[in-house]
Coordinates of C-alpha atoms and ligand atoms in Angstrom, one line a residue:
M1 CA 74.0 -46.6 170.2
Q2 CA 71.6 -47.1 173.1
G3 CA 68.9 -45.1 171.4
L4 CA 68.5 -47.6 168.6
K5 CA 65.6 -49.9 169.6
F6 CA 65.1 -52.6 167.0
N7 CA 61.7 -54.0 166.4
N8 CA 61.9 -56.0 163.2
Q9 CA 58.3 -56.5 162.1
F10 CA 59.1 -57.0 158.4
T11 CA 61.5 -59.9 158.9
S12 CA 59.5 -61.4 161.8
E13 CA 56.1 -61.3 160.2
L14 CA 56.9 -62.1 156.6
P15 CA 58.5 -65.2 155.1
S16 CA 62.1 -65.3 154.2
D17 CA 64.1 -67.4 151.7
P18 CA 65.2 -70.6 153.4
N19 CA 68.8 -69.8 152.4
D20 CA 70.9 -67.0 153.7
G21 CA 73.8 -65.2 151.9
P22 CA 74.5 -63.4 148.7
A23 CA 74.5 -66.3 146.2
E24 CA 72.6 -65.1 143.1
R25 CA 69.2 -66.8 142.9
L26 CA 65.5 -66.5 142.3
V27 CA 63.8 -66.0 145.6
S28 CA 60.2 -67.3 145.5
N29 CA 57.5 -67.5 148.1
A30 CA 59.4 -65.1 150.3
L31 CA 59.7 -61.3 150.7
F32 CA 63.4 -61.3 151.5
A33 CA 66.6 -63.1 152.0
R34 CA 69.0 -62.6 155.0
V35 CA 72.4 -61.3 153.8
A36 CA 75.1 -59.5 155.7
P37 CA 76.9 -56.4 154.3
K38 CA 80.4 -56.9 153.1
K39 CA 83.0 -55.5 155.5
P40 CA 84.8 -52.6 153.9
T41 CA 88.6 -52.4 154.4
S42 CA 88.9 -48.9 155.8
P43 CA 85.6 -47.0 156.2
Y44 CA 85.6 -43.3 157.0
L45 CA 82.9 -40.9 157.8
I46 CA 82.3 -38.3 155.1
H47 CA 79.1 -36.7 156.5
Y48 CA 76.1 -37.3 158.6
S49 CA 72.8 -35.5 159.1
P50 CA 72.4 -34.3 162.7
E51 CA 68.6 -34.0 162.0
V52 CA 68.2 -37.6 160.9
A53 CA 70.5 -38.8 163.6
K54 CA 68.3 -37.1 166.2
K55 CA 65.2 -38.4 164.7
I56 CA 66.4 -42.0 165.2
G57 CA 67.6 -41.3 168.7
L58 CA 71.4 -40.9 168.2
T59 CA 73.4 -38.4 170.2
V60 CA 76.1 -36.2 168.8
S61 CA 78.9 -38.1 170.5
E62 CA 77.5 -41.4 169.2
C63 CA 77.6 -40.0 165.7
A64 CA 81.3 -39.0 166.2
S65 CA 82.2 -42.5 167.4
K66 CA 84.0 -45.3 165.5
D67 CA 80.9 -47.5 166.2
F68 CA 78.9 -45.1 164.0
V69 CA 81.2 -45.5 161.0
D70 CA 81.4 -49.3 161.6
L71 CA 77.6 -49.7 161.8
F72 CA 76.7 -47.5 158.9
S73 CA 79.4 -48.7 156.5
G74 CA 78.4 -52.3 157.1
S75 CA 81.5 -53.2 159.0
K76 CA 79.7 -54.2 162.1
I77 CA 76.2 -55.5 163.0
M78 CA 74.7 -54.7 166.4
P79 CA 72.4 -56.8 168.4
G80 CA 68.8 -56.4 167.2
M81 CA 69.7 -55.8 163.6
D82 CA 68.5 -58.4 161.1
P83 CA 70.2 -57.6 157.8
H84 CA 68.3 -58.6 154.7
A85 CA 67.6 -57.7 151.1
T86 CA 64.1 -57.7 149.8
C87 CA 62.6 -59.3 146.7
Y88 CA 60.7 -57.2 144.1
G89 CA 60.1 -57.1 140.4
G90 CA 59.2 -54.3 138.1
H91 CA 58.6 -52.8 134.7
Q92 CA 61.8 -51.1 133.5
F93 CA 61.2 -48.5 130.7
G94 CA 57.8 -50.1 130.1
N95 CA 58.9 -53.7 129.9
W96 CA 58.3 -56.4 132.5
A97 CA 61.8 -57.3 133.9
G98 CA 60.9 -60.1 136.3
Q99 CA 62.8 -60.4 139.5
L100 CA 64.9 -57.3 140.4
G101 CA 65.2 -56.9 144.2
D102 CA 67.6 -55.1 146.4
G103 CA 70.7 -55.6 144.4
R104 CA 72.8 -53.3 146.5
A105 CA 70.6 -52.3 149.4
I106 CA 70.6 -54.1 152.6
N107 CA 68.0 -53.3 155.3
L108 CA 69.6 -53.4 158.7
G109 CA 66.4 -53.5 160.7
E110 CA 63.5 -51.4 161.9
I111 CA 63.7 -49.1 164.9
D112 CA 60.9 -47.6 167.0
T113 CA 61.0 -43.9 167.4
E114 CA 58.6 -41.4 169.0
E115 CA 57.3 -40.6 165.5
G116 CA 56.9 -44.2 164.5
H117 CA 59.0 -47.0 163.1
L118 CA 61.8 -46.5 160.7
M119 CA 63.8 -48.9 158.6
L120 CA 67.6 -48.3 158.3
Q121 CA 69.0 -49.3 154.9
L122 CA 72.6 -49.4 153.6
K123 CA 72.9 -48.7 149.9
G124 CA 76.2 -49.9 148.3
A125 CA 77.1 -52.4 151.1
G126 CA 77.8 -55.3 148.9
P127 CA 76.2 -58.1 146.9
T128 CA 72.9 -59.8 147.7
P129 CA 70.9 -62.6 146.0
F130 CA 69.5 -59.8 143.7
S131 CA 72.7 -58.3 142.5
R132 CA 72.5 -60.2 139.2
N133 CA 75.7 -59.5 137.3
A134 CA 76.5 -56.3 139.3
D135 CA 78.8 -55.9 142.3
G136 CA 76.4 -54.5 145.0
F137 CA 78.6 -51.5 145.6
A138 CA 78.1 -47.8 144.9
V139 CA 80.5 -45.0 144.0
L140 CA 81.1 -41.8 146.0
R141 CA 79.7 -39.8 143.1
S142 CA 76.3 -41.4 143.1
S143 CA 76.1 -41.8 146.8
L144 CA 76.8 -38.1 147.4
R145 CA 74.1 -37.2 144.9
E146 CA 71.6 -39.4 146.8
Y147 CA 72.7 -38.2 150.2
L148 CA 72.4 -34.5 149.4
C149 CA 69.3 -34.7 147.2
S150 CA 67.2 -36.7 149.5
E151 CA 67.9 -34.1 152.3
A152 CA 67.3 -31.2 149.9
M153 CA 64.0 -32.7 148.8
H154 CA 62.8 -33.1 152.4
H155 CA 63.5 -29.5 153.0
L156 CA 61.7 -28.5 149.9
G157 CA 58.7 -30.1 151.5
I158 CA 58.6 -33.2 149.3
R159 CA 58.0 -36.6 150.7
T160 CA 61.2 -38.6 150.3
T161 CA 63.4 -41.2 151.9
R162 CA 65.9 -39.5 154.2
A163 CA 69.7 -40.1 154.5
L164 CA 71.5 -40.5 157.8
S165 CA 75.1 -40.8 156.6
L166 CA 77.5 -40.9 153.8
V167 CA 80.5 -43.1 154.5
G168 CA 83.5 -43.9 152.3
T169 CA 84.4 -47.5 152.2
G170 CA 88.1 -47.2 151.4
E171 CA 87.5 -49.5 148.5
Q172 CA 87.8 -48.8 144.8
V173 CA 84.9 -49.6 142.5
M174 CA 85.1 -50.0 138.8
R175 CA 82.5 -48.1 136.7
D176 CA 82.1 -47.0 133.1
F177 CA 80.7 -43.6 134.0
L178 CA 79.7 -42.6 130.4
Y179 CA 79.0 -46.1 129.2
D180 CA 81.5 -45.4 126.5
G181 CA 83.9 -48.4 127.1
H182 CA 86.3 -46.5 129.4
P183 CA 85.8 -48.1 132.8
A184 CA 87.8 -46.6 135.7
L185 CA 88.2 -47.1 139.4
E186 CA 86.3 -44.7 141.6
R187 CA 85.9 -44.3 145.4
G188 CA 83.3 -46.5 146.9
A189 CA 80.7 -45.2 149.4
V190 CA 77.7 -46.3 151.4
V191 CA 74.6 -44.2 152.2
C192 CA 72.4 -45.1 155.1
R193 CA 68.9 -44.4 154.0
V194 CA 66.0 -44.0 156.4
S195 CA 62.3 -44.4 155.7
S196 CA 59.3 -46.1 157.4
S197 CA 59.2 -48.4 154.4
F198 CA 61.3 -49.0 151.3
V199 CA 58.6 -51.1 149.7
R200 CA 57.9 -50.4 146.0
F201 CA 55.1 -51.1 143.6
G202 CA 57.4 -53.9 142.3
H203 CA 57.1 -55.9 145.6
F204 CA 53.4 -56.4 144.8
Q205 CA 54.0 -57.1 141.2
I206 CA 56.4 -59.9 141.6
L207 CA 54.0 -61.8 143.9
Q208 CA 51.2 -61.4 141.4
A209 CA 53.4 -62.3 138.5
R210 CA 54.4 -65.5 140.2
Q211 CA 50.8 -66.2 141.2
E212 CA 51.8 -66.3 144.9
I213 CA 48.3 -64.9 145.8
D214 CA 48.2 -66.1 149.4
L215 CA 51.5 -64.3 150.0
L216 CA 50.3 -61.3 148.1
K217 CA 47.3 -61.0 150.4
R218 CA 49.4 -61.6 153.5
F219 CA 51.9 -58.9 152.4
T220 CA 49.3 -56.4 151.4
D221 CA 47.6 -56.8 154.8
F222 CA 51.0 -56.3 156.4
I223 CA 51.7 -53.1 154.6
I224 CA 48.2 -51.7 155.2
K225 CA 48.4 -52.5 158.9
R226 CA 51.9 -51.1 159.2
E227 CA 52.0 -48.1 156.8
Y228 CA 48.3 -47.2 156.4
T229 CA 47.1 -48.1 159.9
H230 CA 44.0 -45.8 159.5
L231 CA 42.8 -48.0 156.6
A232 CA 43.0 -51.3 158.6
T233 CA 39.4 -50.9 159.8
K234 CA 38.6 -54.6 160.3
E235 CA 40.3 -57.6 161.7
K236 CA 40.1 -59.4 158.3
L237 CA 40.9 -56.9 155.5
D238 CA 38.7 -57.2 152.4
H239 CA 38.3 -55.6 149.0
E240 CA 37.1 -52.3 150.4
N241 CA 40.3 -52.0 152.4
Y242 CA 42.4 -52.9 149.4
L243 CA 40.7 -50.3 147.2
A244 CA 41.0 -47.6 149.9
F245 CA 44.7 -48.5 150.0
F246 CA 45.1 -48.2 146.3
S247 CA 43.2 -45.0 146.3
E248 CA 45.5 -43.5 149.0
V249 CA 48.7 -44.7 147.2
S250 CA 47.4 -42.9 144.1
E251 CA 46.7 -39.8 145.9
R252 CA 50.1 -39.7 147.6
T253 CA 51.8 -40.4 144.3
A254 CA 49.9 -37.5 142.7
E255 CA 50.9 -35.2 145.5
M256 CA 54.5 -36.3 145.1
V257 CA 54.7 -35.7 141.4
V258 CA 53.0 -32.3 141.6
N259 CA 55.7 -31.3 144.1
W260 CA 58.4 -32.6 141.7
M261 CA 56.8 -30.4 139.0
R262 CA 56.7 -27.4 141.3
V263 CA 60.5 -27.5 141.9
G264 CA 61.5 -28.8 138.4
F265 CA 62.6 -32.2 139.6
V266 CA 63.0 -35.0 137.1
H267 CA 63.4 -38.4 138.6
G268 CA 64.9 -39.9 135.5
V269 CA 64.1 -43.6 136.2
M270 CA 60.4 -43.9 137.1
N271 CA 60.3 -47.7 136.7
T272 CA 57.7 -49.4 138.8
D273 CA 60.5 -50.7 141.1
N274 CA 61.4 -47.1 141.8
L275 CA 58.0 -46.0 143.0
S276 CA 57.4 -46.1 146.7
I277 CA 54.2 -47.6 148.1
I278 CA 54.1 -44.8 150.7
G279 CA 54.4 -42.1 148.2
E280 CA 58.0 -41.0 148.9
T281 CA 60.6 -40.0 146.3
I282 CA 63.0 -43.0 146.3
D283 CA 66.1 -44.1 144.5
Y284 CA 68.1 -41.1 143.4
G285 CA 69.9 -42.1 140.3
P286 CA 70.2 -40.1 137.1
Y287 CA 67.8 -37.4 138.4
G288 CA 68.1 -33.7 137.8
F289 CA 66.5 -30.3 138.3
L290 CA 65.5 -28.3 135.3
D291 CA 67.8 -25.3 134.8
D292 CA 66.1 -23.8 131.8
F293 CA 62.4 -24.6 131.6
N294 CA 62.4 -27.4 129.0
P295 CA 59.5 -29.8 129.5
D296 CA 61.1 -32.4 127.3
W297 CA 64.3 -32.6 129.3
T298 CA 65.5 -35.8 131.0
P299 CA 68.8 -36.1 132.7
N300 CA 69.0 -39.8 131.9
T301 CA 71.2 -40.5 128.8
T302 CA 69.9 -44.1 128.8
D303 CA 66.4 -42.6 128.0
S304 CA 67.5 -39.9 125.6
A305 CA 65.9 -41.6 122.5
H306 CA 62.3 -41.9 123.8
R307 CA 62.4 -39.6 126.8
R308 CA 59.9 -41.7 128.6
Y309 CA 60.8 -40.1 131.9
R310 CA 61.0 -36.5 130.8
Y311 CA 59.8 -33.7 133.0
S312 CA 56.4 -33.3 131.3
N313 CA 55.7 -37.1 131.2
Q314 CA 56.0 -37.7 134.9
A315 CA 52.3 -37.6 135.8
G316 CA 51.4 -39.9 132.9
I317 CA 54.0 -42.3 133.9
A318 CA 52.9 -42.2 137.5
Q319 CA 49.4 -43.2 136.3
W320 CA 50.9 -46.0 134.1
N321 CA 52.8 -47.3 137.1
L322 CA 49.7 -47.2 139.2
M323 CA 47.9 -49.2 136.6
Q324 CA 50.6 -51.9 137.0
L325 CA 50.1 -51.7 140.8
A326 CA 46.3 -52.1 140.1
N327 CA 47.0 -55.2 138.1
A328 CA 49.1 -56.6 140.9
L329 CA 46.3 -56.0 143.5
L330 CA 43.5 -57.2 141.2
P331 CA 43.5 -60.8 142.6
L332 CA 42.6 -59.4 146.0
V333 CA 39.6 -57.5 144.7
G334 CA 38.5 -59.6 141.8
D335 CA 37.0 -56.8 139.8
S336 CA 38.9 -54.4 137.6
K337 CA 36.2 -51.8 137.3
P338 CA 36.8 -50.0 140.7
F339 CA 40.5 -49.8 139.8
E340 CA 39.7 -48.2 136.5
E341 CA 37.6 -45.7 138.3
E342 CA 40.5 -45.0 140.7
L343 CA 42.9 -44.6 137.8
S344 CA 40.7 -42.0 136.1
K345 CA 40.3 -40.3 139.5
F346 CA 44.1 -40.1 139.6
A347 CA 44.0 -37.9 136.5
Q348 CA 41.5 -35.6 138.0
I349 CA 43.2 -35.4 141.4
Y350 CA 46.5 -34.8 139.7
Q351 CA 45.1 -32.0 137.5
S352 CA 43.4 -30.3 140.4
K353 CA 46.5 -30.5 142.6
W354 CA 48.6 -29.2 139.7
E355 CA 46.3 -26.3 139.1
N356 CA 46.4 -25.3 142.7
M357 CA 50.2 -25.6 142.7
M358 CA 50.6 -23.5 139.6
A359 CA 48.2 -20.8 141.0
Q360 CA 50.4 -20.7 144.1
K361 CA 53.5 -20.4 142.0
L362 CA 52.0 -17.3 140.5
G363 CA 50.6 -16.0 143.8
L364 CA 47.0 -16.3 142.5
K365 CA 44.0 -17.2 144.5
K366 CA 42.4 -19.0 141.5
F367 CA 44.0 -20.9 138.7
N368 CA 43.7 -19.2 135.3
E369 CA 44.3 -21.7 132.6
S370 CA 45.0 -19.5 129.6
L371 CA 47.4 -17.3 131.7
V372 CA 49.3 -20.3 132.9
Q373 CA 49.4 -22.1 129.5
S374 CA 50.6 -19.0 127.7
L375 CA 53.4 -18.6 130.3
L376 CA 54.5 -22.2 130.0
T377 CA 54.6 -22.0 126.2
Q378 CA 56.6 -18.8 126.3
I379 CA 59.2 -19.9 128.9
S380 CA 59.7 -23.2 127.1
A381 CA 60.3 -21.5 123.8
I382 CA 63.5 -19.8 125.0
E383 CA 66.2 -20.6 127.6
I384 CA 64.8 -19.2 130.9
D385 CA 65.9 -20.5 134.2
M386 CA 62.8 -21.9 135.9
T387 CA 63.8 -21.3 139.5
I388 CA 65.0 -17.8 139.1
F389 CA 62.1 -16.9 136.9
F390 CA 59.5 -17.8 139.5
Q391 CA 61.6 -16.2 142.3
R392 CA 61.7 -12.9 140.4
L393 CA 58.2 -13.0 139.2
S394 CA 57.1 -11.9 142.7
L395 CA 58.9 -8.7 142.0
V396 CA 57.2 -7.5 138.8
S397 CA 55.0 -4.4 139.1
D398 CA 53.4 -1.8 137.0
A399 CA 55.8 0.8 138.5
D400 CA 58.8 -0.5 136.5
S401 CA 59.6 1.3 133.3
D402 CA 60.4 -2.1 131.8
S403 CA 58.0 -4.7 133.3
I404 CA 60.4 -7.6 132.7
A405 CA 63.4 -5.9 134.3
P406 CA 63.2 -8.1 137.5
L407 CA 63.1 -11.2 135.3
K408 CA 66.3 -10.6 133.3
D409 CA 68.6 -12.7 135.4
A410 CA 66.5 -15.7 134.4
F411 CA 67.4 -15.4 130.7
Y412 CA 70.3 -17.5 129.6
N413 CA 70.6 -15.3 126.5
Q414 CA 70.0 -11.6 127.0
D415 CA 69.1 -11.2 123.3
D416 CA 65.9 -13.1 124.0
A417 CA 64.9 -10.4 126.5
R418 CA 65.4 -7.7 123.9
G419 CA 63.7 -9.3 121.0
N420 CA 60.2 -10.7 120.2
H421 CA 60.3 -13.1 123.1
G422 CA 60.9 -10.2 125.5
D423 CA 57.9 -8.3 124.0
E424 CA 55.7 -11.4 124.3
L425 CA 56.7 -11.7 127.9
R426 CA 56.0 -8.0 128.6
K427 CA 52.5 -8.6 127.2
W428 CA 52.1 -11.6 129.5
V429 CA 53.3 -9.7 132.5
K430 CA 50.6 -7.1 131.8
C431 CA 47.9 -9.7 131.7
Y432 CA 49.3 -11.3 134.9
L433 CA 49.3 -8.0 136.8
S434 CA 45.7 -7.3 135.6
E435 CA 44.7 -10.8 136.8
I436 CA 46.2 -10.1 140.2
R437 CA 44.1 -6.9 140.4
D438 CA 41.0 -8.8 139.2
Q439 CA 41.4 -11.4 141.8
G440 CA 41.9 -8.7 144.5
I441 CA 45.3 -10.0 145.7
E442 CA 47.3 -7.9 148.0
T443 CA 51.0 -7.6 147.1
G444 CA 52.3 -8.7 150.5
K445 CA 50.2 -11.8 150.5
R446 CA 51.2 -12.6 147.0
V447 CA 54.9 -12.3 147.6
T448 CA 54.6 -14.5 150.7
M449 CA 52.7 -17.2 148.9
M450 CA 55.2 -17.1 146.0
R451 CA 58.2 -17.3 148.3
E452 CA 56.8 -20.2 150.1
T453 CA 56.0 -22.1 146.9
N454 CA 59.0 -21.2 144.7
P455 CA 62.4 -22.3 146.1
R456 CA 65.4 -20.0 145.9
F457 CA 67.9 -22.8 146.3
I458 CA 67.6 -26.1 144.5
F459 CA 70.2 -28.8 144.2
R460 CA 71.3 -27.8 140.8
N461 CA 73.1 -30.5 138.7
Y462 CA 76.2 -28.4 138.4
L463 CA 76.4 -27.9 142.2
A464 CA 76.2 -31.6 142.6
Q465 CA 79.1 -32.0 140.2
L466 CA 81.2 -29.4 142.0
A467 CA 80.6 -31.2 145.3
I468 CA 81.6 -34.5 143.6
D469 CA 84.8 -33.0 142.1
D470 CA 85.9 -31.8 145.6
A471 CA 84.8 -35.0 147.3
N472 CA 86.8 -37.1 144.9
Q473 CA 89.8 -35.1 146.0
G474 CA 89.0 -35.8 149.6
D475 CA 87.6 -32.4 150.3
F476 CA 84.1 -32.4 151.8
G477 CA 83.8 -28.7 152.7
F478 CA 81.6 -27.8 149.8
L479 CA 79.3 -30.7 150.4
D480 CA 78.8 -29.5 154.0
N481 CA 78.2 -25.9 152.9
L482 CA 75.7 -27.0 150.3
L483 CA 73.7 -29.1 152.7
Q484 CA 73.5 -26.2 155.1
V485 CA 72.1 -24.0 152.4
L486 CA 69.7 -26.6 151.0
R487 CA 68.2 -27.0 154.5
N488 CA 66.6 -23.5 154.0
P489 CA 65.7 -23.5 150.3
Y490 CA 63.0 -20.8 150.6
S491 CA 65.0 -18.3 152.5
E492 CA 67.4 -15.6 151.4
Q493 CA 70.9 -16.5 152.5
P494 CA 73.0 -13.5 151.7
K495 CA 76.3 -15.2 152.2
S496 CA 75.4 -18.0 149.8
E497 CA 73.5 -16.3 147.0
N498 CA 76.1 -17.6 144.5
L499 CA 74.5 -21.0 145.1
A500 CA 71.2 -19.7 143.7
E501 CA 72.8 -18.6 140.4
K502 CA 71.8 -20.2 137.2
R503 CA 73.9 -22.9 135.5
P504 CA 77.2 -21.5 134.3
E505 CA 78.2 -22.0 130.7
W506 CA 80.9 -24.6 131.5
A507 CA 78.2 -26.9 132.8
R508 CA 76.0 -26.8 129.8
E509 CA 77.3 -29.9 128.1
R510 CA 79.5 -31.4 130.9
A511 CA 78.7 -35.0 131.9
G512 CA 77.2 -35.0 135.3
C513 CA 75.7 -31.6 134.9
S514 CA 73.4 -31.8 131.9
M515 CA 73.3 -35.6 131.4
L516 CA 73.8 -38.6 133.5
S517 CA 74.0 -42.3 132.8
C518 CA 72.6 -45.0 135.2
S519 CA 76.2 -45.9 136.1
S520 CA 76.4 -45.6 139.8
Ligands
LIG1 P1 67.8 -48.8 139.6 O1 67.0 -48.6 138.4 O2 69.1 -48.1 139.7 O3 67.0 -48.4 140.8 O4 68.2 -50.4 139.8 C1 67.6 -51.4 139.1 C2 68.0 -52.7 139.7 O5 69.4 -52.9 139.5 C3 67.7 -52.9 141.2 O6 67.4 -54.3 141.4 C4 69.1 -52.6 141.8 O7 69.2 -53.2 143.1 C5 70.0 -53.2 140.8 N1 71.3 -52.6 140.8 C6 71.7 -51.3 140.4 N2 73.0 -51.1 140.6 C7 73.5 -52.2 141.1 C8 74.8 -52.6 141.6 N3 75.9 -51.9 141.5 N4 74.9 -53.9 142.1 C9 73.9 -54.7 142.2 N5 72.6 -54.4 141.8 C10 72.5 -53.2 141.3
LIG2 MG1 65.9 -48.9 142.1

């Protein structure tokens, strides 16, 4: 592993807890505690990402070595690594939860690469001071979902943490998958995640909540200098820099959520401890992709009563979370007014990014509000597959005897295409085609724009479940196949078109496909 050059700025520049080890405790006046991963009995490689391996400077033969499995299962620590878990707090489902922290994530250390620094983090490698009553481990089911989805999101063009490897631990982990009082043993696994920073809004919140204001300033300065270098315009950072920082975090968050909306991604647990300070999608738990376009949908059964984190609520929640971040940064600025302005700017920026995105989804030069709103109302009234619908929309033309013929595959119930809903949609297509003419859009250009905006392959919930079913039997072929396909989500892939099909009937109500608990 000669390519891995550790340069641990987080642990060398920021204060640590005076004690090491996983004993459960409150960690104050410190950003982290040193803790080693727990050695698994018989780790084995399930999959790795050659792209991410290359990015961090590993060769193919290094990835095939026993050392690779040992290092990325937590079996072995190499010189230069400085394993630690970080301390953060957060609002969970709108309520302040106090100290949370990396309960089952252990940062191994930061490496320097040609493109900048990257932190390597094991998820599921054993208890830390922040594990509270849980075990610090992760099951294969949830680790596979994180591994595949973070790679899929990256290739969809959405900022996200990446994943280097998925390693089985050889251990069994007890989980109550459905939270229905039937715990069972499942295969354990560890994902190695990669990002320049795993810092969340909650890292700032806990310092403010504890009134550790000197440390809050020191930490914010560290993050700006390290992750927002272009904003560190002075030797001593001041309120201008802190506001510029907040403004850019808001902008990146808006961009990220607009992208989620574009592909139908629902995060599922947008607690403030699950929002990244660098605007990356982080912590893949009970997330899901919309099959039929239902703006009220959330995959997370824990949230089924209030649907706080449903598809259509994600922008509002992002803003709410930013407000909590603003509260945390307030002591550094001393005046809430500029934060209020930034928060209302968030709403405008989000709206304008969302309008651009919707225009591109439709292949339009200019957003047309009534056209878009009437479409969204129509496709949410019946079961229409979001991904297939926008794919096929590039094919509609005046030449067809039935203008919605190219869209029929998107209907879950063909009766809807024949009845009133079909007629409404025909009217809408007519307006759409006339708008295209009015905006003077050439067909070729429209089709290209739509194909680049609307993915053909998303990581559908039922595909994840099929990969999990196989993996639990020790068969990782489908996982590999799926990842290959998801690396090119906008291209036609004739041999794999079955993976672009809409959710089959068997998956409609099956746990893992239509609903997920936080059990992971
Ligand atoms: P989440 O909402 O899943 O991102 O997790 C919320 C908090 O629970 C974080 O502090 C996690 O580190 C912690 N957590 C979740 N699962 C486990 C586990 N199996 N062991 C220890 N801590 C966990
Ligand atoms: Mg989390």
